[in-house]
Coordinates of C-alpha atoms in Angstrom, one line a residue:
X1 CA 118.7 111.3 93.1
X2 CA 120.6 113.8 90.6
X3 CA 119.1 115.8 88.1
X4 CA 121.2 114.2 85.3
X5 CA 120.0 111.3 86.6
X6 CA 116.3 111.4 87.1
X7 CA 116.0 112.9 83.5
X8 CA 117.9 110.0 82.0
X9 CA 115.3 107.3 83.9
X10 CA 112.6 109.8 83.0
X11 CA 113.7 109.2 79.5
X12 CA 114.2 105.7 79.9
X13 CA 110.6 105.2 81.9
X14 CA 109.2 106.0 78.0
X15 CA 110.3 103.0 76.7
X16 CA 109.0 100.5 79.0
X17 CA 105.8 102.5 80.6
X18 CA 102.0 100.5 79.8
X19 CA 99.9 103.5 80.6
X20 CA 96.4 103.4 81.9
X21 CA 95.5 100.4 79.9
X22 CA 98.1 98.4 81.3
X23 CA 96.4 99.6 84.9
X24 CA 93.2 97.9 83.9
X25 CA 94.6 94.7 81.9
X26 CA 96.3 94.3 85.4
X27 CA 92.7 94.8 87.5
X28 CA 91.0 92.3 85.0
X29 CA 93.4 89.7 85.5
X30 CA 92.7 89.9 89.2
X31 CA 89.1 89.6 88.5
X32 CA 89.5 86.3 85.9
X33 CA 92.2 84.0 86.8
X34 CA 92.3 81.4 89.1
X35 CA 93.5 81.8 93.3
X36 CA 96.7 81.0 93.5
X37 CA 97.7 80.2 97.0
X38 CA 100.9 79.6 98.7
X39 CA 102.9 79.5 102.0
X40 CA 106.2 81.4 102.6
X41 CA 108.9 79.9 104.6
X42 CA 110.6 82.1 106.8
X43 CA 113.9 83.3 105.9
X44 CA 117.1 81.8 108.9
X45 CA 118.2 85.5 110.3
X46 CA 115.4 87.8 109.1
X47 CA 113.5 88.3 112.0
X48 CA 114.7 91.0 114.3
X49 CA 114.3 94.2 116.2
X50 CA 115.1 97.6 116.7
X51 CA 117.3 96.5 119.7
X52 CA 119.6 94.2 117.2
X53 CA 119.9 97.6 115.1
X54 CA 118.8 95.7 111.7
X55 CA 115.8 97.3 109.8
X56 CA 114.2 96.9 106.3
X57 CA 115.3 99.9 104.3
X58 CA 113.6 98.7 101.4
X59 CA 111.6 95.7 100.2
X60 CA 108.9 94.1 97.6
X61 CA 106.5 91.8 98.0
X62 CA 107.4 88.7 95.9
X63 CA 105.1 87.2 93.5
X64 CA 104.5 84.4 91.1
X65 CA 105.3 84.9 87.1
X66 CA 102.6 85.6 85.4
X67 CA 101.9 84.3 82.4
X68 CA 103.2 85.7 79.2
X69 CA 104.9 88.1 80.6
X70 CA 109.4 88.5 80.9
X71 CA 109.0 86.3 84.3
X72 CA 107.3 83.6 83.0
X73 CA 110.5 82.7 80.1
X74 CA 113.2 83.4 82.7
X75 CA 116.7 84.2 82.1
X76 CA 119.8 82.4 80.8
X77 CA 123.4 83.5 81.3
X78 CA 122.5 86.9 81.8
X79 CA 122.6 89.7 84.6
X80 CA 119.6 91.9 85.8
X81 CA 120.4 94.8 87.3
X82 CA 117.8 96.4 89.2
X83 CA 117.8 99.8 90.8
X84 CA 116.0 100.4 94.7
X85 CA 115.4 103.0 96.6
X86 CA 117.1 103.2 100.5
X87 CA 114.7 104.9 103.2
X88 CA 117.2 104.6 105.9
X89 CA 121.1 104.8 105.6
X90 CA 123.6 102.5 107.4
X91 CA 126.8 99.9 107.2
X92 CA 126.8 97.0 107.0
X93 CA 124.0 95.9 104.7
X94 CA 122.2 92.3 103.5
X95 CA 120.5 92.0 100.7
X96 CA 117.3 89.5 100.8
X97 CA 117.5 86.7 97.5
X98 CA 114.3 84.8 96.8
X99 CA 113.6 81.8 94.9
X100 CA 109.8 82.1 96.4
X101 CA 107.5 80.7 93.4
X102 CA 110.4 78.9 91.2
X103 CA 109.5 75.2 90.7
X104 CA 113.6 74.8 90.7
X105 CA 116.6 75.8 92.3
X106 CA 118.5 78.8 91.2
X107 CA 121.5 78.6 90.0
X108 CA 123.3 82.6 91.1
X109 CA 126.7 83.2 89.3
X110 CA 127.0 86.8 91.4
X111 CA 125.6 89.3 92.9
X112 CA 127.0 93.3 93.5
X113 CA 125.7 96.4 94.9
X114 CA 126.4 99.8 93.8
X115 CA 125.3 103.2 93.9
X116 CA 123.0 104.1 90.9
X117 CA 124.1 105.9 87.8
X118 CA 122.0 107.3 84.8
X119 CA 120.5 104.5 83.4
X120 CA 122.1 101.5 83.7
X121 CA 125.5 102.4 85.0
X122 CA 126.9 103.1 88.4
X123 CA 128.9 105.4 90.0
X124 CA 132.5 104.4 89.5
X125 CA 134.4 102.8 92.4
X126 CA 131.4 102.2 94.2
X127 CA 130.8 98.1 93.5
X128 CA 130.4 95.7 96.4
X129 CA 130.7 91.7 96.0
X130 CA 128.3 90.5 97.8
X131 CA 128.6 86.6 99.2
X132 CA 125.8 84.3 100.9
X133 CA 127.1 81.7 103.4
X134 CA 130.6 82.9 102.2
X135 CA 130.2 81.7 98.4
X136 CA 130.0 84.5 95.6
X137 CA 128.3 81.5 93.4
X138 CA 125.1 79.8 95.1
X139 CA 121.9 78.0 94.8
X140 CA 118.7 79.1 96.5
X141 CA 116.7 76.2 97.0
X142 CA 113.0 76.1 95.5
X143 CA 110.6 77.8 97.6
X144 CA 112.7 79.6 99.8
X145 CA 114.6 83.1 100.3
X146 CA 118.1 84.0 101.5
X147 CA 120.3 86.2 103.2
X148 CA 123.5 87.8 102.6
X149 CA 126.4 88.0 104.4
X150 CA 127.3 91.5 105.5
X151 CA 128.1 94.0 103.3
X152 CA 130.5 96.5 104.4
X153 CA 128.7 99.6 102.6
X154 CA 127.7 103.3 103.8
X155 CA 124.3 103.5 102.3
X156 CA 122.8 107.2 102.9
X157 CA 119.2 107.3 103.5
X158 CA 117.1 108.0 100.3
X159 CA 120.0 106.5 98.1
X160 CA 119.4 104.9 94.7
X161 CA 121.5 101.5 95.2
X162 CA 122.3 99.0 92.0
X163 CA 121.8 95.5 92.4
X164 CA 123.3 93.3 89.8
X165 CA 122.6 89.7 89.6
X166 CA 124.0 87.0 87.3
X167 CA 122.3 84.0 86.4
X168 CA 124.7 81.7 84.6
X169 CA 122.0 78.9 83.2
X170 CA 118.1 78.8 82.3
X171 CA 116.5 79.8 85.2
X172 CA 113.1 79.0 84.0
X173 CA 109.8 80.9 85.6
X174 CA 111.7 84.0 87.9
X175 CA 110.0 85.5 90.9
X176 CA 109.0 88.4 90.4
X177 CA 107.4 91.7 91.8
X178 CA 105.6 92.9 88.5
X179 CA 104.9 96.2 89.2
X180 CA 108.7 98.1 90.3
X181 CA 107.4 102.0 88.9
X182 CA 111.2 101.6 88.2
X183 CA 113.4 101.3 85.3
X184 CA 115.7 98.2 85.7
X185 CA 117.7 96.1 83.0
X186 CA 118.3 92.7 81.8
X187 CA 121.9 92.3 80.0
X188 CA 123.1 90.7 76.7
X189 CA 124.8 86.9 77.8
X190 CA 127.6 86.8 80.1
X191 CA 128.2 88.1 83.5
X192 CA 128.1 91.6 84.0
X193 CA 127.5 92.2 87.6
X194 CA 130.6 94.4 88.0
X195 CA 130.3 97.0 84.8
X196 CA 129.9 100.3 85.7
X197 CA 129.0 101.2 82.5
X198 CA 125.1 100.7 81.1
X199 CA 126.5 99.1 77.6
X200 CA 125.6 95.4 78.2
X201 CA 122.4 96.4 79.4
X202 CA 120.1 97.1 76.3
X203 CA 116.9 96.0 78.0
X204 CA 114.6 98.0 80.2
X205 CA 112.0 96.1 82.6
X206 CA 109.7 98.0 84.6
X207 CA 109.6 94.6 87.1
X208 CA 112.0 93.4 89.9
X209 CA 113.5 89.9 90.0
X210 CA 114.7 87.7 92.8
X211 CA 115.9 90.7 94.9
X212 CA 113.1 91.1 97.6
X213 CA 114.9 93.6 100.6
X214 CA 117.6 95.6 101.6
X215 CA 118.7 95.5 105.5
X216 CA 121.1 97.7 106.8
X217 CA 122.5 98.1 110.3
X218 CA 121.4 101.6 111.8
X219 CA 122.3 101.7 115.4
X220 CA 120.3 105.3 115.4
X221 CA 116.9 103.9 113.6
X222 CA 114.4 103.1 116.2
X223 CA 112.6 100.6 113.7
X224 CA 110.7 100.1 110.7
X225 CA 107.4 100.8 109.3
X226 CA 106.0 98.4 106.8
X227 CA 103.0 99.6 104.6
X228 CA 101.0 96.8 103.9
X229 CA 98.5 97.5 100.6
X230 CA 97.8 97.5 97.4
X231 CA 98.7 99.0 93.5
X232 CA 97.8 102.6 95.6
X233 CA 100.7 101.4 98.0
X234 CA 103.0 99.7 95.0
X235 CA 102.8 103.2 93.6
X236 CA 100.8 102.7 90.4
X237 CA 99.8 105.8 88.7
X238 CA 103.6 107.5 89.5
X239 CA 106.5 108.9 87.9
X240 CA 108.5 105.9 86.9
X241 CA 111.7 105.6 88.2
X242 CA 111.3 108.8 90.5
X243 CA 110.7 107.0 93.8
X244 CA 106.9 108.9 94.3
X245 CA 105.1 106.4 95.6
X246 CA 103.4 107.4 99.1
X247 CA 105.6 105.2 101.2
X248 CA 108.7 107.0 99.7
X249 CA 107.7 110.6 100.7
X250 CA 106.3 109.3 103.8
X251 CA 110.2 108.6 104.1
X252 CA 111.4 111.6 103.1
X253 CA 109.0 113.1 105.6
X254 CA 110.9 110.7 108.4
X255 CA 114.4 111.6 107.2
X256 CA 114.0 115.2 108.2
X257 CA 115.9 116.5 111.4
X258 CA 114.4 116.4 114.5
X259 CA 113.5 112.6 115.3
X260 CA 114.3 109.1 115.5
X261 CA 115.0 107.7 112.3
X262 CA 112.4 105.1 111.3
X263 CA 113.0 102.9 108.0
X264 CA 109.9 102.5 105.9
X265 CA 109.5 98.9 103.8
X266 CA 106.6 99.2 100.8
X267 CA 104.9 95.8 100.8
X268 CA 102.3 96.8 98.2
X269 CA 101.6 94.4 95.2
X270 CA 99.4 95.9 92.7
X271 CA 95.7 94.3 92.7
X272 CA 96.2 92.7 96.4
X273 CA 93.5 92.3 98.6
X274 CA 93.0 91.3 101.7
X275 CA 90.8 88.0 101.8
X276 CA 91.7 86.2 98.6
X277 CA 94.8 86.2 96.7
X278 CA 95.7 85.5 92.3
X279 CA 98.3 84.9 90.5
X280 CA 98.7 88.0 88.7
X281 CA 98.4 90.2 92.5
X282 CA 100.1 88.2 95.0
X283 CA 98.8 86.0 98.0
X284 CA 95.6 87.7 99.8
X285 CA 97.1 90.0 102.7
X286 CA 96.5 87.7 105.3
X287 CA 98.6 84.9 103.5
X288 CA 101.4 87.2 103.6
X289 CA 101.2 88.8 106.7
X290 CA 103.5 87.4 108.9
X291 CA 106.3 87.2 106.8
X292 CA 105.5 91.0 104.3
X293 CA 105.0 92.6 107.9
X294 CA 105.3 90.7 111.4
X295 CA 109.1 89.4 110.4
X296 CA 110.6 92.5 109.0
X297 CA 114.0 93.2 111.0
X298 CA 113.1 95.9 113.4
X299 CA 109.3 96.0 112.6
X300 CA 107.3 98.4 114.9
X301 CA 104.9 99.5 113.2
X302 CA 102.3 98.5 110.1
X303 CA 99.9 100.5 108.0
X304 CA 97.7 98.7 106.0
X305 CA 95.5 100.4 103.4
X306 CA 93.4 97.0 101.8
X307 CA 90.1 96.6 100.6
X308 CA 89.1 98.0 97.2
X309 CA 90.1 95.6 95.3
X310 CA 88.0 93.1 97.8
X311 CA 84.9 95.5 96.9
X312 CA 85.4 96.8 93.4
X313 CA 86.8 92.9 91.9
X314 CA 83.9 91.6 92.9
X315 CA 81.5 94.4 92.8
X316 CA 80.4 93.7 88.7
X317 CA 79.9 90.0 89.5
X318 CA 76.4 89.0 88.1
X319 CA 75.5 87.4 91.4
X320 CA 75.3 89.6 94.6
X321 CA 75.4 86.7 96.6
X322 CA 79.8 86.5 95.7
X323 CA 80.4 90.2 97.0
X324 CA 82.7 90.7 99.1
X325 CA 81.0 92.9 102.2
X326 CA 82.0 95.1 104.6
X327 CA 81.8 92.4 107.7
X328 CA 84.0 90.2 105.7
X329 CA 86.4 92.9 105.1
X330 CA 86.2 94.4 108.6
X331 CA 87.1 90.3 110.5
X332 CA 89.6 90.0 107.8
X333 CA 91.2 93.8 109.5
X334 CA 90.4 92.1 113.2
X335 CA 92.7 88.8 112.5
X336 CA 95.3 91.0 111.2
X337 CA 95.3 93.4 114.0
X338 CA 95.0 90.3 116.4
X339 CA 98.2 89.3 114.9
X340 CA 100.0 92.4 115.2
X341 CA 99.0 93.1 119.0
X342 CA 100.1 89.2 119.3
X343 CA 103.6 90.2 118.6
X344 CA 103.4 93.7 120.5
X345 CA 103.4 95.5 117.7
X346 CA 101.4 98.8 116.4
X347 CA 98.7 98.7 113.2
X348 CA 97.1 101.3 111.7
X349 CA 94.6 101.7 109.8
X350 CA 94.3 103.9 106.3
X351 CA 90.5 104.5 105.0
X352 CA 89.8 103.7 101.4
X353 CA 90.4 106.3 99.1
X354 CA 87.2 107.6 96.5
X355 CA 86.9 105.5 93.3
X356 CA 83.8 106.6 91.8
X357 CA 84.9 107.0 87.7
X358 CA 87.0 103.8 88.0
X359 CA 85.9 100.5 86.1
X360 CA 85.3 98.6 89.2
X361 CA 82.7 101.1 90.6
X362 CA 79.6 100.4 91.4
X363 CA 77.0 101.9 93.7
X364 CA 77.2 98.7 95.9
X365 CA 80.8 99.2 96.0
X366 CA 80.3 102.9 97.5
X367 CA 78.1 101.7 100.1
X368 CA 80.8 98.9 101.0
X369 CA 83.7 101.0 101.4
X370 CA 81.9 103.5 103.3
X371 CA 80.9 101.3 105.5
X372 CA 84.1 99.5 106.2
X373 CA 85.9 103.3 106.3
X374 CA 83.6 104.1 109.1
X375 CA 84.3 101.1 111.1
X376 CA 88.1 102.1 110.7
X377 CA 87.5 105.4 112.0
X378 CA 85.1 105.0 114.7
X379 CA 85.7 101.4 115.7
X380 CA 89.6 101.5 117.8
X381 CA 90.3 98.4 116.6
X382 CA 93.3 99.8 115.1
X383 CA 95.9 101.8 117.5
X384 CA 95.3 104.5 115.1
X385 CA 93.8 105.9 111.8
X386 CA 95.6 107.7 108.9
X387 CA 92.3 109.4 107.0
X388 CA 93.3 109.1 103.5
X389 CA 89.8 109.4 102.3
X390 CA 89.7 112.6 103.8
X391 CA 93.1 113.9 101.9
X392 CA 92.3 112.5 98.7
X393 CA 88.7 113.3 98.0
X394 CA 87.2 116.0 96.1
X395 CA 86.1 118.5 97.8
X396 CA 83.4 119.2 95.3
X397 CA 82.0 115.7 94.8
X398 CA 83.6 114.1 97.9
X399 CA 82.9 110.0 96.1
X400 CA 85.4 111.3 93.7
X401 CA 89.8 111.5 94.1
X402 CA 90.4 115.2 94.2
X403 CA 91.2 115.8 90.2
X404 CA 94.5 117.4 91.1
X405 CA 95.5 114.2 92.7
X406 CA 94.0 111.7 89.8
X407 CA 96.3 109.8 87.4
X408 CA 93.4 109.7 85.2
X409 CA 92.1 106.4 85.9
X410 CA 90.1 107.7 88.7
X411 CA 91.8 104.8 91.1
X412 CA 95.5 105.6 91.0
X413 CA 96.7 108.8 92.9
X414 CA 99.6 110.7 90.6
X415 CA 102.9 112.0 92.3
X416 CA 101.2 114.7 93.9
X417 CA 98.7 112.7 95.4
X418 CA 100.8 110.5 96.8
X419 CA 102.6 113.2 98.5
X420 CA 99.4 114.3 100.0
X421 CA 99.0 110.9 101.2
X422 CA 102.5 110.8 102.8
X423 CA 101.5 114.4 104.3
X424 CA 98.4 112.7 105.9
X425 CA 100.2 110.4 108.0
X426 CA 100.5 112.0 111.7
X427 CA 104.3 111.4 112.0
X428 CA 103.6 111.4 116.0
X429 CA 101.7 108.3 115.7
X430 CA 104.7 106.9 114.3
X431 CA 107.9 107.9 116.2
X432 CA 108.3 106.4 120.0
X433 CA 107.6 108.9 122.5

């Protein structure tokens, strides 16, 4: 990313940032509204391996629209054009469309891909069309997400890409991933897809729609990792539109010379957790297991950092009797390990990070999460452990984050912070060999 133009999303990050409030209107919603539960079909052609040279060099969790909020009107004849971040280059690429909780089918006039400008614009001359099943103009059905055909497009690793999408009628309630920590834009009517220039797009959104992954084809990349987790995994407490959430330097870290490249897909949806799901945070890990991290193209290995939100949601209900405890936390980790070693894969295990300070602590919560971080340390369940606790804590007052790593809600890490977390990841665990 350019200088020019990380200062002009810095700038833009202003106008659509919620703050620390925003952090805790999100947590409360978790805490009140009703489970929402769904399936996800699996998408023709997404499943792969290393050996088939596709990987996941980018993706988001979908989620339902929640209520009140951009996702839950929709669009009409307008184009969203939506800025993500590559952690592995390659040619060709697909882009993955989803229709996942609309109650319709989606009408989609067009869809491009270009390399990111300031802003809304794109770097001239660099615009794709991008077709599904040959047609630039297509319906995803209800329910379901698609693939695109090939792109023929050099994507360098750690690239800011534009993806522009045109929805020509009244889409009604959009999928959605709610919390990007990146500035995208929503267009005045008509289609847009191919500007290059930002004028058409006066509104910011700090949310992704309908675009759920990037593949690319990376005959070098010996696979992907997909982090599995939470708003500490989704990135919340960063640098809007800066790319500092802990699974993008833990990319950075792969990129450097020296080893096989490894793509790294962030599956975190802020407020997840692993046993029961809402509306407002996505299906409970579990639900979305298979299809967030068993069916990424080229999928090797999964890190999955889950659990406070089980503890501290339920942790200041009046009845102890509905806490969530550490043995239901822990068989929740077992199934999902069980799955992983089911298809041959590699899970590891990150400890809970300190929370004491945050709304949802309690001292019941403490003793929960220390209990379930000691099982994840000292158990081998997992195929490995990434000691996050350890990196983040405060060396003074070890319930504590370390204050130099605290966004200020005492939950969130802040950009440095999630580089430390990226730094605690033992890239040998990681790499084949």
């Amino acid at each position: 990313m350019t200088a020019a133009r990380g200062n002009a999303r810095r700038k833009a990050a202003r106008l659509v940032r919620l703050g620390l409030p925003g952090a805790v209107v999100l947590l409360v919603l978790a805490v009140t509204v009703a489970v929402f539960v769904s399936s996800r079909p699996a998408v023709a052609g997404r499943r792969g391996t290393a050996a088939d040279s596709w990987v996941t060099s980018w993706g988001a969790s979908p989620q339902p629209a929640g209520r009140g909020t951009p996702a839950a009107a929709g669009f009409d004849d307008q184009t969203i054009r939506e800025v993500i971040f590559s952690s592995i280059g390659g040619d060709p690429i697909r882009l993955e469309l989803t229709n996942l909780y609309g109650t319709a089918p989606l009408r989609v006039g067009r869809v491009t891909v270009a390399v990111a400008g300031p802003d809304a614009a794109v770097q001239p001359g660099t615009t794709h069309p991008v077709t599904f099943g040959g047609s630039a103009s297509f319906l995803i059905p209800a329910g379901a997400q698609i693939l695109s055909d090939p792109v023929a497009m050099q994507v360098r690793p750690l690239q800011d890409l534009a993806v522009s999408v045109y929805l020509p009628g009244r889409t009604g309630a959009a999928t959605v991933h709610a919390w990007a920590q990146e500035v995208n834009w929503v267009s005045a009517p008509g289609d847009h897809a191919a500007d290059e220039g930002a004028g058409a797009f006066g509104v910011p959104t700090r949310s992704w729609y309908y675009v759920s992954g990037l593949l690319v084809r990376s005959p070098g990349a010996a696979g992907t990792v997909v982090a599995l987790g939470d708003s500490i995994t989704d990135g919340v407490g960063s640098t809007v539109g800066t790319d500092a959430r802990w699974p993008n330097d833990l990319a950075r870290r792969l990129d450097a010379p020296g080893g096989p490249a490894l793509a790294v897909a962030d599956e975190g949806i802020g407020g997840n957790r692993v046993l029961t799901g809402a509306r407002c945070c996505g299906v409970s890990a579990e639900t979305r297991f298979a299809f967030d991290a068993l069916d990424q193209p080229g999928v090797r290995d999964i890190i999955v950092l889950e659990g406070i939100n089980d503890i501290g949601f339920t942790s200041r209900l009046p009845d102890p009797r509905t806490h969530v405890s550490a043995a239901q936390i822990i068989a929740g980790y077992r199934r999902l390990i069980a799955l992983a070693h089911a298809r041959g894969l590699k899970i590891f295990g990150a400890t809970l990070l300190p929370f004491q300070g945050a709304w949802t602590y309690t001292a019941a919560a403490e003793v929960t999460r220390e209990a379930v971080n000691t099982w994840i340390r000292t158990s081998g369940a997992f195929d490995g452990v990434i000691d996050f606790d350890a990196a983040m804590r405060d060396p003074a007052d070890p319930l504590r984050l370390n204050p130099g790593y605290d966004s200020g809600d005492h939950l969130h890490p802040n950009d440095a912070g999630y580089q430390a977390m990226a730094d605690a990841v033992d890239l040998a665990m990681l790499r084949p060999g």
